[in-house]
Short mmCIF file of N, CA and C in Angstrom, two decimals:
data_model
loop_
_atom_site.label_atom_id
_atom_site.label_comp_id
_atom_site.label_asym_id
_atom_site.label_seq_id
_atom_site.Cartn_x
_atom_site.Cartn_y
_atom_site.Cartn_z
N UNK A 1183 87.90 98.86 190.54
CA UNK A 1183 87.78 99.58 189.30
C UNK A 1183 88.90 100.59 189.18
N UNK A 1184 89.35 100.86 188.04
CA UNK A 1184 90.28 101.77 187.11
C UNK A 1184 89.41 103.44 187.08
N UNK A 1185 90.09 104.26 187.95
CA UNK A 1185 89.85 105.52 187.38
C UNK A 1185 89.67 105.69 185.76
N UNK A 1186 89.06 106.54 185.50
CA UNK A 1186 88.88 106.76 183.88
C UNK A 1186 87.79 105.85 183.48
N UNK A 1187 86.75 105.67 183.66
CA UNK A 1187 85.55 104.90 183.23
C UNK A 1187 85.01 105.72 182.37
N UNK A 1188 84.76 105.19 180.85
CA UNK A 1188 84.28 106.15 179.84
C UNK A 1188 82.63 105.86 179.92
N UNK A 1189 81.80 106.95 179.76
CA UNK A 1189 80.50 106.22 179.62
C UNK A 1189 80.39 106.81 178.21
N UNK A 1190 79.32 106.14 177.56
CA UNK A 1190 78.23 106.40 175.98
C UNK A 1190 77.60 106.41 175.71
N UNK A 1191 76.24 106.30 174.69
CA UNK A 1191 75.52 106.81 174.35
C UNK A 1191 74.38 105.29 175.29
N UNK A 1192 74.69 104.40 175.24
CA UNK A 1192 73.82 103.15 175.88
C UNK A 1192 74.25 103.02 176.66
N UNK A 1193 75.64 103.49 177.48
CA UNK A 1193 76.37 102.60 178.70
C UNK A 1193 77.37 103.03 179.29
N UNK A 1194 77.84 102.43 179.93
CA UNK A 1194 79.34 102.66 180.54
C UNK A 1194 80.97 101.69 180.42
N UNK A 1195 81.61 101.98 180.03
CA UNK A 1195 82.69 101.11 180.25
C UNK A 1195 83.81 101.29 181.80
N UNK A 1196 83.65 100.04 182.29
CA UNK A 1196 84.09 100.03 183.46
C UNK A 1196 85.61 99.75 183.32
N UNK A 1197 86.40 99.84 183.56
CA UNK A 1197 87.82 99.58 183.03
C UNK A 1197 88.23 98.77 184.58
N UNK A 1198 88.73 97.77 184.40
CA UNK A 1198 88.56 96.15 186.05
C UNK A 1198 90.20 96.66 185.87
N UNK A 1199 90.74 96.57 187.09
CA UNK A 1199 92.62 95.71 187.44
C UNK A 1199 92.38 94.09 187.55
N UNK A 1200 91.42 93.43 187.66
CA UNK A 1200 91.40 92.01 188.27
C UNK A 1200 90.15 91.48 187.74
N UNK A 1201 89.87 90.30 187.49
CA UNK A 1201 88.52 89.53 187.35
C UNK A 1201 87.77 89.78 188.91
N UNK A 1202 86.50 89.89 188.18
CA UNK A 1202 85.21 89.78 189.45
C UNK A 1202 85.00 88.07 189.43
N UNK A 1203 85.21 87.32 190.38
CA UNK A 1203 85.27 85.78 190.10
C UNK A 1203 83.40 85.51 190.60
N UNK A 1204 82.93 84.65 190.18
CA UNK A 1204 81.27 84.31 190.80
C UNK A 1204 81.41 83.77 192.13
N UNK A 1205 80.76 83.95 192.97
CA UNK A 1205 80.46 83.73 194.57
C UNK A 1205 80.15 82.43 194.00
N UNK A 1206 80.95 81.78 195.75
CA UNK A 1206 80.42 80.10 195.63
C UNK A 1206 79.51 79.98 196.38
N UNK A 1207 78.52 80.83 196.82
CA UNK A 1207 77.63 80.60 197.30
C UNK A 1207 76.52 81.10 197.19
N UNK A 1208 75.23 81.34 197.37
CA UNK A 1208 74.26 82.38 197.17
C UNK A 1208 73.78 84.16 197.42
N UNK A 1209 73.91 84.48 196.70
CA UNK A 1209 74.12 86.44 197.26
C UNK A 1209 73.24 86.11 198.73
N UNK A 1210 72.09 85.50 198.78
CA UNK A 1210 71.85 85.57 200.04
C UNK A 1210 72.53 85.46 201.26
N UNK A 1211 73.46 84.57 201.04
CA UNK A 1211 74.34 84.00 202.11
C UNK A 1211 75.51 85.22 202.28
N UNK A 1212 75.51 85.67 200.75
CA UNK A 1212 76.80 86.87 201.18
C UNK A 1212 76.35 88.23 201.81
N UNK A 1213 75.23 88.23 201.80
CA UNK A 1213 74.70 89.58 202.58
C UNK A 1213 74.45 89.43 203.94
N UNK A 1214 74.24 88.07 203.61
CA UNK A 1214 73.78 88.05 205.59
C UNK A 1214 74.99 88.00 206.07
N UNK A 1215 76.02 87.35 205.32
CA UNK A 1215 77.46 87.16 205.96
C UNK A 1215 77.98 88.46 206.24
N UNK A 1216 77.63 89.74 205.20
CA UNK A 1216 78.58 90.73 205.12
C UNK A 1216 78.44 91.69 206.70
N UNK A 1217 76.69 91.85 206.98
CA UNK A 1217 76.23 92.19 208.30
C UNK A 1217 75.84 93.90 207.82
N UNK A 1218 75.45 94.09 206.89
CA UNK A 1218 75.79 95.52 206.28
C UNK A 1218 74.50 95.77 205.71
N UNK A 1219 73.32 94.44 205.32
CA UNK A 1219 72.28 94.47 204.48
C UNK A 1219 71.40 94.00 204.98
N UNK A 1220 71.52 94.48 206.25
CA UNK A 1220 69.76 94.03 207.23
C UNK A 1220 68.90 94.92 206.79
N UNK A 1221 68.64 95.88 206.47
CA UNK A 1221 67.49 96.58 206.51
C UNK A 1221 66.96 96.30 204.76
N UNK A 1222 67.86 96.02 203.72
CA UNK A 1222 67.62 95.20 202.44
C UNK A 1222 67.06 93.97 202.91
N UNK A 1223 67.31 93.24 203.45
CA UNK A 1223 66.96 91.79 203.82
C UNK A 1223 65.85 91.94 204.03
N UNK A 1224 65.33 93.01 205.48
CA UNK A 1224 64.08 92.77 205.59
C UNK A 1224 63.02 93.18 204.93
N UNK A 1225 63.23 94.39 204.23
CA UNK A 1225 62.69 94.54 202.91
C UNK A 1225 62.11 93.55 202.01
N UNK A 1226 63.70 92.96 201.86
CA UNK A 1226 63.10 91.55 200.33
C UNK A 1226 62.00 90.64 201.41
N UNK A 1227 62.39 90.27 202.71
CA UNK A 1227 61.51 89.15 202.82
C UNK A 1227 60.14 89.75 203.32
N UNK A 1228 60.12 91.29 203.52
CA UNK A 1228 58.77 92.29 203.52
C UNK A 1228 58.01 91.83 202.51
N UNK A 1229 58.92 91.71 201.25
CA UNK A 1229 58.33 91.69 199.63
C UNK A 1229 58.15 90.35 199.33
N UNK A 1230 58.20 89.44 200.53
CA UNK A 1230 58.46 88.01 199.44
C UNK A 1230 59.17 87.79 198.93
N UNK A 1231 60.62 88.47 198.67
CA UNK A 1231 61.65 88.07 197.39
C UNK A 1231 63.24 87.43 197.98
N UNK A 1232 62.50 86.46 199.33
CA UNK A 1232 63.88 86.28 199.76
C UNK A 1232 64.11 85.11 198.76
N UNK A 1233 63.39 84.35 198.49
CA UNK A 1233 64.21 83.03 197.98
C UNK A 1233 64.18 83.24 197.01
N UNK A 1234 64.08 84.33 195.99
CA UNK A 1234 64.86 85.45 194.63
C UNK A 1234 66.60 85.05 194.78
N UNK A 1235 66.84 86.07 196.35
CA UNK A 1235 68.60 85.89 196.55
C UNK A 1235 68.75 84.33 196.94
N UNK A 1236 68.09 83.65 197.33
CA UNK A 1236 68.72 82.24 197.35
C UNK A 1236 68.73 81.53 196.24
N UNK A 1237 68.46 81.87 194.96
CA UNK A 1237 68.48 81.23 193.72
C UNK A 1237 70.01 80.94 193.64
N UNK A 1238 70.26 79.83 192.80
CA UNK A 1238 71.81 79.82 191.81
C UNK A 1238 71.72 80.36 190.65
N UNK A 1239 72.72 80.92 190.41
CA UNK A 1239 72.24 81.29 188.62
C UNK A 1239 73.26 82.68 188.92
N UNK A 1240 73.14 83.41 187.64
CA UNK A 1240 74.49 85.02 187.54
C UNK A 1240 73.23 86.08 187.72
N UNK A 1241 73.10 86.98 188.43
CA UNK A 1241 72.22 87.89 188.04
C UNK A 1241 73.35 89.07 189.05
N UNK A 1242 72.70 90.54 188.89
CA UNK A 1242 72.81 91.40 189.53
C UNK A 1242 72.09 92.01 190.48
N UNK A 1243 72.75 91.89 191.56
CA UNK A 1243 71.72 92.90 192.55
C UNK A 1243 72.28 94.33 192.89
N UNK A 1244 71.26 95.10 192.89
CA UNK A 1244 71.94 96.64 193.76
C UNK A 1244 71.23 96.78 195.24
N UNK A 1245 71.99 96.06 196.00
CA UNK A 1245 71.60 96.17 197.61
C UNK A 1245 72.46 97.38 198.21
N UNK A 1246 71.42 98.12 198.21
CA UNK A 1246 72.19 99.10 199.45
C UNK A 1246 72.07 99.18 200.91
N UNK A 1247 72.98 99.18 201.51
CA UNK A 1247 73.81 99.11 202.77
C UNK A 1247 73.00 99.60 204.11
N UNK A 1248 72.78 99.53 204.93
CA UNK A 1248 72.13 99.92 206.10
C UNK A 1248 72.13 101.43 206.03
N UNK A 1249 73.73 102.06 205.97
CA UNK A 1249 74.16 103.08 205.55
C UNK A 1249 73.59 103.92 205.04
N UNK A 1250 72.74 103.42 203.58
CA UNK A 1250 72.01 104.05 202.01
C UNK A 1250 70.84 104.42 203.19
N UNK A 1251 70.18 104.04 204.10
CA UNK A 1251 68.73 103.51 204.56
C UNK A 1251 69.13 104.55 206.03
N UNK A 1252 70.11 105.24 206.38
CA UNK A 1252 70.13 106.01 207.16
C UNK A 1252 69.09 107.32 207.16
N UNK A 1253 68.86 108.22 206.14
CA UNK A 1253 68.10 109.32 206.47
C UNK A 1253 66.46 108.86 206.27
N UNK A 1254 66.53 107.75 206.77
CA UNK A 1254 65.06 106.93 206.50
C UNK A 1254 64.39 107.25 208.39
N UNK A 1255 63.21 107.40 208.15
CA UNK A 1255 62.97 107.51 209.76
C UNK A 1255 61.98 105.95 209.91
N UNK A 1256 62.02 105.40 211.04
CA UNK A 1256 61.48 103.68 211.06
C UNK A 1256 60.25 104.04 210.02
N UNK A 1257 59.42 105.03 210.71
CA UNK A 1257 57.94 105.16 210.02
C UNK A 1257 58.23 104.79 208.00
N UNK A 1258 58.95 105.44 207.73
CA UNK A 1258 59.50 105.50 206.32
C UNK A 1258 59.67 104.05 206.16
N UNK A 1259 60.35 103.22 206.71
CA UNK A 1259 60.90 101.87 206.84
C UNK A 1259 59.53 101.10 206.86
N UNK A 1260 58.94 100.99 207.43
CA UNK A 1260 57.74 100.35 207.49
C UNK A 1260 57.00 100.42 206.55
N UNK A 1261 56.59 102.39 206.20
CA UNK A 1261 55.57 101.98 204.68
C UNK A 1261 56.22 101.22 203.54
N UNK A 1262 57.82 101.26 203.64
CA UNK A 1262 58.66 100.82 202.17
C UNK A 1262 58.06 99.18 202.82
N UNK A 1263 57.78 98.12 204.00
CA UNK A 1263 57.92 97.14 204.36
C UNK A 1263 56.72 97.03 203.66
N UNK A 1264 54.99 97.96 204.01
CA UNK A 1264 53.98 97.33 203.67
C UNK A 1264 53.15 97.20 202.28
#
């Protein structure tokens, strides 16, 4: 993304240098590949919603990172699991 992103009254305009091209494969496959979205993973399949990310099709996900899930203590992790 381009510094200078205007937002408005419904939204944001993102201003790209390059096309975002579609994954040739399933977001599932790219998270497990990335190694960054285990504690999302186990979440979705906590929730039932793994074969959600194995769908084909365009959608958006906001997976955050092991990272995001740091000031989480396990206990925290678990009630978000049950």
């Amino acid at each position: 993304m381009v510094r200078g992103s205007k937002e408005g009254s419904n939204g944001a305009l993102h201003l790209m240098r390059s096309l975002i091209r579609p994954a040739q494969t399933t977001i599932y496959k790219v998270l497990m590949a990335e190694g960054r979205f285990n504690i999302f993973l186990f979440l979705m399949e906590s929730a039932g919603l793994t074969e959600l990310l194995k769908q084909e099709g365009s959608y958006t996900v906001f997976a955050p990172t092991d990272e995001a899930f740091a000031g989480l203590t396990e206990q925290d992790i678990t009630l978000l699991a049950s």
